[in-house]
Amino acid sequence: MKTLHCRDAGFDCEAVVRADTDEEVLAQAAQHAQQVHGVTVTPELAAGIKSLIHDEA
């Protein structure tokens, strides 16, 4: 399972995105960013966010 903590992306937010693949995490994170934070995820931003995805322990 892959995880991304919204806080790691620089937001004051406790949301955690979990999915089986990096691509699924990025898709869910982009939706969260748009709906909750009003941020559109560009390809450049997605590339930076991808480095914040970790394997869940």
Short mmCIF file of C-alpha atoms in Angstrom, two decimals, residues 18-50:
data_model
loop_
_atom_site.label_atom_id
_atom_site.label_comp_id
_atom_site.label_asym_id
_atom_site.label_seq_id
_atom_site.Cartn_x
_atom_site.Cartn_y
_atom_site.Cartn_z
CA ARG A 18 -3.79 5.47 0.40
CA ALA A 19 -3.82 3.36 -2.76
CA ASP A 20 -2.09 0.40 -4.38
CA THR A 21 0.00 2.38 -6.88
CA ASP A 22 1.72 5.77 -7.12
CA GLU A 23 -0.59 6.68 -10.00
CA GLU A 24 -3.72 5.97 -7.93
CA VAL A 25 -2.31 8.01 -5.03
CA LEU A 26 -1.57 10.92 -7.37
CA ALA A 27 -5.08 10.79 -8.86
CA GLN A 28 -6.71 10.82 -5.42
CA ALA A 29 -4.34 13.52 -4.18
CA ALA A 30 -5.12 15.71 -7.18
CA GLN A 31 -8.85 15.36 -6.49
CA HIS A 32 -8.31 16.16 -2.80
CA ALA A 33 -6.12 19.16 -3.62
CA GLN A 34 -8.78 20.58 -5.96
CA GLN A 35 -11.80 19.95 -3.74
CA VAL A 36 -10.33 20.77 -0.33
CA HIS A 37 -7.52 23.23 -1.04
CA GLY A 38 -8.60 24.80 -4.36
CA VAL A 39 -5.28 23.80 -5.95
CA THR A 40 -5.00 22.44 -9.47
CA VAL A 41 -2.24 19.86 -9.70
CA THR A 42 0.00 20.56 -12.69
CA PRO A 43 2.38 17.96 -14.13
CA GLU A 44 5.26 19.77 -12.41
CA LEU A 45 3.49 19.73 -9.05
CA ALA A 46 2.57 16.06 -9.51
CA ALA A 47 6.23 15.21 -10.13
CA GLY A 48 7.18 16.85 -6.83
CA ILE A 49 4.33 15.19 -4.96
CA LYS A 50 5.29 11.79 -6.34
#
